[in-house]
Amino acid sequence: NKKIFGSAIGLHIQPWGFTNRHFASLLAQVRPSPFLIHRGIATRKIEKIPSPSGCHIEVEFFNPSSPVSRHAPTIIILHGVGGHSREVYVEQAAIQIVKKGWRAVVLNYSKISITQEGSVGGNCLTESHDISLLVSHLRKRHCGFLGAIGFSMGGTKLANYILRTKEHCNLDAACTISSPLDFTIDNDTVHEPHANFVTSIYHFIVSSHLKLWMLKNYNVLRKHHSFQSSSLLDLSFWFTHLSVPEIDRAITMPLKGRRESDLMNYYIEASSLRTLGDGLKIPFMCITAMNDPFIPPPVIPGREMAYSNQNIFVVNTKCGGHIGYWRPEVGCWATNAAISFFDSVKVNSNQAFKSKYLRQAGSLDAAHSLQKSSTTGLTNYFDFVDLDSCSDLMDEDALKSLNRDRFVPYTESTIDVKKML
């Protein structure tokens, strides 16, 4: 939509960041916490949201120091692989959101919960029940605009959630930053981990990060039937699994009830680059640096993705590295751009206000879409809908009388142009 892009002021500011992609990417991880400077600007609170299946997800709320209404915008933040809400780029995003007087909610999806009925959390790219549960929870308690920002692998999960829920997605807008959206054979960074020294180093860093995640969740992982008699977590494991595919084959596949040989199918299912435009009904922006060391040129989102759906906005920048749009004193350009995008969507979209009844119904619709698109059939997505938010819809007669065409789509744009930076 021309109006949305035109009034998103943050998108028209020259991107900043260090030109060396490796330095910029490293700085995103090691810079000091913004809360050391912005003390007292926000309150933080960790909550565990239970699901009817007995599992729970962990989220951290960032609220402005002064009270905000239920109608204030809420932005969900998804961290990168193996991360958490204390990552500096996540805190930077939360600070910038809170400065707007909005509410930020970080989903700690890497925090895993396992019961006899199943598991939730972890670093599986194709599982979306944790996002579905959080969206359902927030829709019950907050009436305002609901957006989501996904960093790196968090953006991959977010894109898959949107792809699978399609028109029933209960978000108002979404944005991914430095997120790989294609894990097929075209992504040689994933499939050729030892092609060169630099790629090997990055795989070693990410795999080490995942091993630390496994160590933190060791006692929980041991509860899973696939690991109770396994030697995967023995000392030898730490020296033999040095790439992301090896970790996925050994941990992600069995954790989600899949065979190790199914890894290629898993990567294909996690790829949304060429299919995200099918049925997308909400504004979606994808920010990627052309010099991102984790996203090779053949799989960087481009004009094909932008033209596939009028709601997709593709922003490619010359610099930025991997989540490296940061400089001292000015913060993160990509987060500023995402917030500006959400602000513009909120003002310019023609989406009709949804009543509480319809927002609650959307949670059931999203769960239905996730259930239909499940490849394993091992997860009951209805178990991850906040039952309190849908109690008035669980009656069969009420569901039958529900108008299936209740959502008003965004106005179709007559401008067939996608502006790219």
Short mmCIF file of C-alpha atoms in Angstrom, two decimals:
data_model
loop_
_atom_site.label_atom_id
_atom_site.label_comp_id
_atom_site.label_asym_id
_atom_site.label_seq_id
_atom_site.Cartn_x
_atom_site.Cartn_y
_atom_site.Cartn_z
CA ASN A 1 0.00 0.00 0.00
CA LYS A 2 1.41 3.32 -1.10
CA LYS A 3 0.07 5.23 1.93
CA ILE A 4 1.60 2.81 4.42
CA PHE A 5 5.03 2.95 2.84
CA GLY A 6 4.91 6.68 2.16
CA SER A 7 4.08 7.70 5.73
CA ALA A 8 6.52 5.29 7.41
CA ILE A 9 9.10 8.01 8.08
CA GLY A 10 11.66 5.62 9.52
CA LEU A 11 11.92 3.80 6.17
CA HIS A 12 13.03 6.96 4.41
CA ILE A 13 15.98 7.61 6.69
CA GLN A 14 19.35 6.45 5.40
CA PRO A 15 20.20 3.12 7.10
CA TRP A 16 23.10 3.30 9.50
CA GLY A 17 25.52 0.65 10.63
CA PHE A 18 29.19 -0.24 10.33
CA THR A 19 30.30 -1.15 6.80
CA ASN A 20 32.25 -4.25 7.84
CA ARG A 21 29.56 -6.93 7.99
CA HIS A 22 31.39 -9.18 10.43
CA PHE A 23 32.11 -6.34 12.86
CA ALA A 24 28.54 -5.07 12.60
CA SER A 25 27.15 -8.56 13.25
CA LEU A 26 29.47 -9.12 16.22
CA LEU A 27 28.61 -5.75 17.73
CA ALA A 28 24.93 -6.70 17.73
CA GLN A 29 25.74 -9.41 20.28
CA VAL A 30 28.39 -7.84 22.52
CA ARG A 31 27.38 -4.20 22.96
CA PRO A 32 26.27 -3.13 26.47
CA SER A 33 22.67 -3.46 27.57
CA PRO A 34 20.62 -0.30 26.81
CA PHE A 35 19.06 -0.61 30.27
CA LEU A 36 22.39 0.51 31.74
CA ILE A 37 21.72 3.91 30.16
CA HIS A 38 17.91 4.08 30.13
CA ARG A 39 17.25 3.26 33.77
CA GLY A 40 13.68 3.58 34.97
CA ILE A 41 12.21 3.97 31.48
CA ALA A 42 10.41 0.62 31.61
CA THR A 43 9.23 -2.05 34.01
CA ARG A 44 10.01 -5.71 33.30
CA LYS A 45 7.99 -8.72 34.34
CA ILE A 46 8.42 -12.39 33.41
CA GLU A 47 5.26 -14.49 33.17
CA LYS A 48 4.58 -18.12 32.37
CA ILE A 49 1.45 -18.66 30.31
CA PRO A 50 0.01 -22.17 30.73
CA SER A 51 -1.73 -24.15 28.04
CA PRO A 52 -4.48 -26.77 28.56
CA SER A 53 -1.96 -29.46 27.56
CA GLY A 54 0.01 -28.80 30.75
CA CYS A 55 2.92 -27.04 29.03
CA HIS A 56 3.69 -23.36 29.34
CA ILE A 57 5.50 -20.60 27.51
CA GLU A 58 7.69 -17.93 29.09
CA VAL A 59 7.27 -14.29 28.12
CA GLU A 60 8.70 -11.04 29.45
CA PHE A 61 6.58 -7.89 29.44
CA PHE A 62 8.17 -4.47 29.02
CA ASN A 63 5.77 -1.69 30.02
CA PRO A 64 6.31 2.08 30.19
CA SER A 65 6.90 3.33 33.72
CA SER A 66 3.65 5.28 33.55
CA PRO A 67 0.45 3.19 33.23
CA VAL A 68 -0.82 2.42 29.72
CA SER A 69 -4.36 1.54 28.70
CA ARG A 70 -5.58 -1.77 27.29
CA HIS A 71 -5.92 0.02 23.95
CA ALA A 72 -2.21 0.86 23.69
CA PRO A 73 -0.35 -0.95 20.87
CA THR A 74 1.44 -4.16 21.83
CA ILE A 75 4.45 -5.47 19.92
CA ILE A 76 5.63 -9.09 20.23
CA ILE A 77 9.41 -9.58 19.90
CA LEU A 78 10.92 -12.91 18.82
CA HIS A 79 14.64 -13.32 19.52
CA GLY A 80 17.18 -15.24 17.45
CA VAL A 81 18.13 -18.91 17.71
CA GLY A 82 18.92 -20.03 21.26
CA GLY A 83 18.39 -16.49 22.56
CA HIS A 84 16.23 -14.90 25.25
CA SER A 85 14.77 -11.59 26.35
CA ARG A 86 18.12 -10.43 27.79
CA GLU A 87 19.80 -10.29 24.38
CA VAL A 88 21.00 -6.72 23.83
CA TYR A 89 19.29 -6.34 20.43
CA VAL A 90 16.02 -7.51 22.01
CA GLU A 91 16.38 -5.05 24.88
CA GLN A 92 17.20 -2.29 22.40
CA ALA A 93 13.98 -3.03 20.51
CA ALA A 94 11.96 -3.12 23.73
CA ILE A 95 13.38 0.24 24.82
CA GLN A 96 12.50 1.86 21.50
CA ILE A 97 8.95 0.44 21.65
CA VAL A 98 8.42 1.58 25.24
CA LYS A 99 9.61 5.09 24.36
CA LYS A 100 6.60 5.29 22.03
CA GLY A 101 4.31 4.60 24.96
CA TRP A 102 3.63 1.11 23.63
CA ARG A 103 3.91 -2.28 25.28
CA ALA A 104 6.58 -4.85 24.31
CA VAL A 105 6.28 -8.60 24.93
CA VAL A 106 9.23 -10.92 24.34
CA LEU A 107 8.44 -14.59 23.68
CA ASN A 108 11.27 -16.70 25.08
CA TYR A 109 10.51 -19.50 22.64
CA SER A 110 13.81 -21.28 23.27
CA LYS A 111 12.62 -22.03 26.82
CA ILE A 112 11.31 -25.55 26.45
CA SER A 113 8.48 -27.20 28.41
CA ILE A 114 7.78 -30.94 28.19
CA THR A 115 4.88 -33.01 29.55
CA GLN A 116 3.50 -36.44 28.73
CA GLU A 117 1.12 -34.78 26.26
CA GLY A 118 3.89 -33.12 24.28
CA SER A 119 6.36 -30.23 24.29
CA VAL A 120 6.36 -26.52 23.56
CA GLY A 121 9.30 -24.26 22.88
CA GLY A 122 12.73 -25.01 21.56
CA ASN A 123 14.31 -23.96 18.29
CA CYS A 124 12.05 -25.73 15.79
CA LEU A 125 11.33 -23.37 12.91
CA THR A 126 8.07 -24.97 11.80
CA GLU A 127 6.25 -25.16 15.14
CA SER A 128 3.98 -22.17 15.81
CA HIS A 129 1.85 -23.20 18.78
CA ASP A 130 3.86 -20.99 21.17
CA ILE A 131 3.17 -17.91 19.02
CA SER A 132 -0.48 -18.94 18.67
CA LEU A 133 -0.85 -19.25 22.45
CA LEU A 134 0.75 -15.85 23.08
CA VAL A 135 -1.37 -14.09 20.44
CA SER A 136 -4.51 -15.68 21.88
CA HIS A 137 -3.48 -14.60 25.38
CA LEU A 138 -2.80 -11.00 24.34
CA ARG A 139 -5.97 -10.69 22.30
CA LYS A 140 -8.00 -11.45 25.38
CA ARG A 141 -6.29 -8.87 27.57
CA HIS A 142 -5.44 -6.02 25.21
CA CYS A 143 -7.72 -4.33 22.69
CA GLY A 144 -5.20 -2.27 20.74
CA PHE A 145 -2.97 -2.81 17.72
CA LEU A 146 -0.97 -6.06 17.86
CA GLY A 147 2.25 -6.34 15.83
CA ALA A 148 5.27 -8.65 15.87
CA ILE A 149 8.98 -8.26 15.15
CA GLY A 150 11.14 -11.32 14.51
CA PHE A 151 14.93 -11.14 14.61
CA SER A 152 16.91 -13.72 12.65
CA MET A 153 15.44 -17.20 13.34
CA GLY A 154 12.63 -15.56 15.31
CA GLY A 155 11.56 -13.93 12.06
CA THR A 156 11.65 -17.33 10.36
CA LYS A 157 9.23 -18.70 12.97
CA LEU A 158 7.04 -15.61 12.64
CA ALA A 159 6.86 -15.94 8.85
CA ASN A 160 5.87 -19.60 9.17
CA TYR A 161 3.15 -18.72 11.69
CA ILE A 162 1.72 -16.14 9.28
CA LEU A 163 2.04 -18.50 6.30
CA ARG A 164 0.17 -21.29 8.05
CA THR A 165 -2.61 -19.19 9.60
CA LYS A 166 -3.12 -17.15 6.38
CA GLU A 167 -6.29 -15.04 6.56
CA HIS A 168 -6.88 -16.16 10.14
CA CYS A 169 -3.65 -14.63 11.43
CA ASN A 170 -4.62 -12.63 14.49
CA LEU A 171 -1.82 -10.07 14.15
CA ASP A 172 -2.34 -6.62 12.64
CA ALA A 173 1.15 -6.36 11.07
CA ALA A 174 4.54 -8.09 11.22
CA CYS A 175 8.18 -7.41 10.42
CA THR A 176 11.24 -9.62 10.10
CA ILE A 177 14.80 -8.33 10.53
CA SER A 178 17.81 -10.27 9.20
CA SER A 179 15.71 -13.43 8.90
CA PRO A 180 16.54 -16.33 6.55
CA LEU A 181 13.34 -17.30 4.75
CA ASP A 182 14.78 -20.00 2.51
CA PHE A 183 16.52 -23.15 3.77
CA THR A 184 16.39 -25.11 0.54
CA ILE A 185 19.50 -26.21 -1.34
CA ASP A 186 19.84 -22.62 -2.66
CA ASN A 187 21.00 -21.58 0.80
CA ASP A 188 24.60 -22.75 0.65
CA THR A 189 25.35 -21.14 4.03
CA VAL A 190 23.18 -23.84 5.62
CA HIS A 191 23.98 -26.79 3.36
CA GLU A 192 27.72 -26.16 2.94
CA PRO A 193 28.81 -25.33 6.50
CA HIS A 194 32.49 -26.00 5.80
CA ALA A 195 32.70 -24.36 2.37
CA ASN A 196 35.16 -21.77 3.67
CA PHE A 197 36.79 -20.68 6.89
CA VAL A 198 34.36 -17.83 7.63
CA THR A 199 31.28 -20.02 7.16
CA SER A 200 32.81 -22.69 9.40
CA ILE A 201 33.40 -20.11 12.12
CA TYR A 202 29.80 -18.90 11.97
CA HIS A 203 28.48 -22.46 12.15
CA PHE A 204 30.77 -23.15 15.09
CA ILE A 205 29.47 -20.05 16.91
CA VAL A 206 25.80 -20.85 16.28
CA SER A 207 26.19 -24.55 17.11
CA SER A 208 28.01 -23.61 20.34
CA HIS A 209 25.15 -21.28 21.16
CA LEU A 210 22.72 -24.16 20.65
CA LYS A 211 24.82 -26.46 22.83
CA LEU A 212 24.69 -23.91 25.63
CA TRP A 213 20.92 -23.83 25.18
CA MET A 214 20.88 -27.63 25.51
CA LEU A 215 22.95 -27.39 28.67
CA LYS A 216 20.54 -24.88 30.21
CA ASN A 217 17.59 -27.11 29.34
CA TYR A 218 19.35 -30.41 30.10
CA ASN A 219 16.98 -31.55 32.87
CA VAL A 220 13.93 -30.75 30.75
CA LEU A 221 15.29 -32.42 27.62
CA ARG A 222 15.96 -35.60 29.61
CA LYS A 223 12.23 -35.90 30.22
CA HIS A 224 11.61 -36.36 26.50
CA HIS A 225 11.36 -40.03 25.52
CA SER A 226 13.81 -39.56 22.63
CA PHE A 227 16.64 -38.56 24.99
CA GLN A 228 16.02 -40.69 28.08
CA SER A 229 18.38 -43.43 26.90
CA SER A 230 20.37 -41.33 24.45
CA SER A 231 24.05 -40.50 24.54
CA LEU A 232 23.55 -37.33 22.50
CA LEU A 233 24.32 -35.13 25.45
CA ASP A 234 27.52 -36.94 26.38
CA LEU A 235 30.93 -35.29 26.17
CA SER A 236 31.63 -36.61 22.67
CA PHE A 237 28.59 -34.78 21.35
CA TRP A 238 30.22 -31.42 22.04
CA PHE A 239 33.20 -32.19 19.81
CA THR A 240 31.47 -33.95 16.90
CA HIS A 241 28.49 -31.70 16.11
CA LEU A 242 29.97 -28.46 14.80
CA SER A 243 27.31 -27.22 12.38
CA VAL A 244 23.65 -26.23 12.53
CA PRO A 245 22.40 -29.14 10.34
CA GLU A 246 24.17 -31.63 12.63
CA ILE A 247 22.47 -30.10 15.69
CA ASP A 248 19.08 -30.09 13.93
CA ARG A 249 19.50 -33.71 12.88
CA ALA A 250 20.47 -34.83 16.37
CA ILE A 251 18.17 -32.67 18.52
CA THR A 252 15.43 -30.83 16.62
CA MET A 253 14.23 -33.82 14.60
CA PRO A 254 13.73 -36.31 17.47
CA LEU A 255 12.40 -33.58 19.78
CA LYS A 256 9.55 -32.97 17.34
CA GLY A 257 8.92 -36.66 16.60
CA ARG A 258 10.66 -36.73 13.23
CA ARG A 259 13.32 -39.00 11.77
CA GLU A 260 16.86 -37.72 11.35
CA SER A 261 16.63 -38.48 7.63
CA ASP A 262 13.72 -36.04 7.38
CA LEU A 263 15.99 -33.02 7.79
CA MET A 264 15.73 -31.85 4.16
CA ASN A 265 11.93 -31.95 4.26
CA TYR A 266 12.06 -29.98 7.51
CA TYR A 267 14.16 -27.27 5.87
CA ILE A 268 11.79 -27.12 2.89
CA GLU A 269 8.80 -26.72 5.22
CA ALA A 270 10.61 -23.94 7.08
CA SER A 271 11.15 -22.00 3.84
CA SER A 272 8.54 -19.30 3.24
CA LEU A 273 10.34 -17.08 0.72
CA ARG A 274 8.32 -18.22 -2.30
CA THR A 275 5.03 -19.07 -0.59
CA LEU A 276 4.45 -16.34 2.00
CA GLY A 277 2.39 -14.25 -0.42
CA ASP A 278 -0.28 -16.96 -0.72
CA GLY A 279 -3.22 -15.79 1.35
CA LEU A 280 -1.33 -13.08 3.26
CA LYS A 281 -3.84 -10.52 4.55
CA ILE A 282 -1.76 -8.36 6.89
CA PRO A 283 1.03 -5.86 6.10
CA PHE A 284 4.35 -7.68 6.30
CA MET A 285 7.78 -6.05 6.01
CA CYS A 286 11.05 -7.89 5.49
CA ILE A 287 14.32 -6.03 6.25
CA THR A 288 17.52 -7.67 5.03
CA ALA A 289 21.08 -6.40 4.55
CA MET A 290 22.69 -7.31 1.26
CA ASN A 291 25.90 -8.05 3.19
CA ASP A 292 24.29 -10.34 5.78
CA PRO A 293 26.78 -13.18 6.37
CA PHE A 294 23.97 -15.62 7.23
CA ILE A 295 21.81 -14.97 4.15
CA PRO A 296 23.54 -15.62 0.80
CA PRO A 297 22.45 -13.50 -2.22
CA PRO A 298 20.37 -16.25 -3.94
CA VAL A 299 17.94 -16.37 -1.01
CA ILE A 300 17.72 -12.67 -0.12
CA PRO A 301 14.08 -11.57 -0.53
CA GLY A 302 13.68 -9.55 -3.74
CA ARG A 303 11.20 -8.27 -6.28
CA GLU A 304 9.59 -11.67 -6.83
CA MET A 305 8.54 -11.84 -3.19
CA ALA A 306 7.47 -8.18 -3.16
CA TYR A 307 5.25 -8.58 -6.22
CA SER A 308 3.68 -11.82 -4.95
CA ASN A 309 1.35 -9.95 -2.61
CA GLN A 310 0.45 -6.29 -2.24
CA ASN A 311 0.81 -6.56 1.55
CA ILE A 312 4.51 -7.50 1.39
CA PHE A 313 7.13 -4.77 1.73
CA VAL A 314 10.70 -5.77 0.93
CA VAL A 315 13.48 -3.51 2.23
CA ASN A 316 17.02 -4.44 1.23
CA THR A 317 19.90 -2.28 2.46
CA LYS A 318 23.56 -2.13 1.44
CA CYS A 319 24.91 -2.32 5.01
CA GLY A 320 23.73 -3.81 8.28
CA GLY A 321 25.26 -7.27 8.49
CA HIS A 322 23.25 -9.63 10.68
CA ILE A 323 21.10 -7.51 13.03
CA GLY A 324 23.94 -4.98 12.81
CA TYR A 325 21.93 -1.79 12.20
CA TRP A 326 23.28 -0.18 15.35
CA ARG A 327 25.49 2.69 16.33
CA PRO A 328 26.08 4.34 19.71
CA GLU A 329 23.68 7.15 20.63
CA VAL A 330 21.31 6.51 17.71
CA GLY A 331 20.18 2.95 18.41
CA CYS A 332 18.99 0.38 15.87
CA TRP A 333 17.85 1.63 12.46
CA ALA A 334 15.91 -1.55 11.62
CA THR A 335 13.88 -1.41 14.85
CA ASN A 336 13.13 2.27 14.24
CA ALA A 337 11.98 1.37 10.73
CA ALA A 338 9.75 -1.46 12.04
CA ILE A 339 8.11 0.80 14.63
CA SER A 340 7.55 3.48 12.01
CA PHE A 341 6.01 0.84 9.74
CA PHE A 342 3.61 -0.30 12.50
CA ASP A 343 2.68 3.30 13.24
CA SER A 344 1.88 3.86 9.57
CA VAL A 345 -0.18 0.65 9.35
CA LYS A 346 -2.12 1.67 12.44
CA VAL A 347 -2.98 5.05 10.92
CA ASN A 348 -3.49 4.16 7.25
CA SER A 349 -4.98 0.67 7.16
CA ASN A 350 -8.67 0.30 6.48
CA GLN A 351 -9.05 -2.72 8.71
CA ALA A 352 -12.31 -2.56 10.60
CA PHE A 353 -12.13 -2.73 14.38
CA LYS A 354 -12.71 -6.26 15.57
CA SER A 355 -14.98 -6.80 18.54
CA LYS A 356 -13.77 -8.94 21.41
CA TYR A 357 -16.00 -11.75 20.11
CA LEU A 358 -14.38 -11.75 16.67
CA ARG A 359 -10.83 -11.48 18.03
CA GLN A 360 -11.48 -14.49 20.23
CA ALA A 361 -12.92 -16.40 17.29
CA GLY A 362 -9.77 -15.60 15.35
CA SER A 363 -7.75 -17.59 17.88
CA LEU A 364 -9.75 -20.71 17.05
CA ASP A 365 -9.45 -20.05 13.32
CA ALA A 366 -5.67 -19.71 13.62
CA ALA A 367 -5.46 -22.98 15.56
CA HIS A 368 -7.57 -24.69 12.90
CA SER A 369 -5.22 -23.48 10.15
CA LEU A 370 -2.16 -24.63 12.09
CA GLN A 371 -3.74 -28.03 12.70
CA LYS A 372 -4.57 -28.53 9.01
CA SER A 373 -1.06 -27.58 7.89
CA SER A 374 0.73 -29.76 10.45
CA THR A 375 2.98 -32.28 8.72
CA THR A 376 3.42 -34.62 11.68
CA GLY A 377 -0.02 -34.45 13.27
CA LEU A 378 1.66 -34.83 16.66
CA THR A 379 0.57 -31.47 18.04
CA ASN A 380 -3.00 -30.56 18.95
CA TYR A 381 -2.95 -26.83 18.28
CA PHE A 382 -6.32 -26.32 19.96
CA ASP A 383 -4.52 -27.13 23.21
CA PHE A 384 -2.53 -23.94 22.71
CA VAL A 385 -5.51 -21.61 22.48
CA ASP A 386 -6.25 -19.65 25.64
CA LEU A 387 -9.55 -21.28 26.61
CA ASP A 388 -10.56 -18.29 28.73
CA SER A 389 -10.42 -16.11 25.64
CA CYS A 390 -12.68 -18.47 23.68
CA SER A 391 -15.07 -19.77 26.33
CA ASP A 392 -18.06 -18.20 24.62
CA LEU A 393 -17.16 -19.86 21.32
CA MET A 394 -16.73 -23.46 22.43
CA ASP A 395 -20.44 -24.18 22.03
CA GLU A 396 -21.03 -26.08 18.78
CA ASP A 397 -24.13 -24.10 17.82
CA ALA A 398 -22.28 -20.84 18.33
CA LEU A 399 -19.47 -22.01 16.09
CA LYS A 400 -21.89 -23.05 13.33
CA SER A 401 -23.58 -19.67 13.36
CA LEU A 402 -20.26 -17.83 13.16
CA ASN A 403 -19.91 -15.76 10.01
CA ARG A 404 -16.86 -17.14 8.23
CA ASP A 405 -16.33 -13.93 6.26
CA ARG A 406 -16.22 -11.60 9.20
CA PHE A 407 -12.80 -10.04 8.58
CA VAL A 408 -12.52 -6.88 6.51
CA PRO A 409 -9.34 -7.06 4.41
CA TYR A 410 -6.96 -4.19 3.86
CA THR A 411 -7.90 -1.98 0.94
CA GLU A 412 -6.47 -3.20 -2.34
CA SER A 413 -3.89 -0.81 -3.72
CA THR A 414 -4.12 0.24 -7.35
CA ILE A 415 -0.40 1.01 -7.38
CA ASP A 416 1.53 -1.98 -8.73
CA VAL A 417 4.90 -0.77 -7.51
CA LYS A 418 7.10 -2.08 -4.70
CA LYS A 419 9.71 0.39 -3.60
CA MET A 420 12.95 -1.23 -2.50
CA LEU A 421 15.94 0.37 -0.79
#
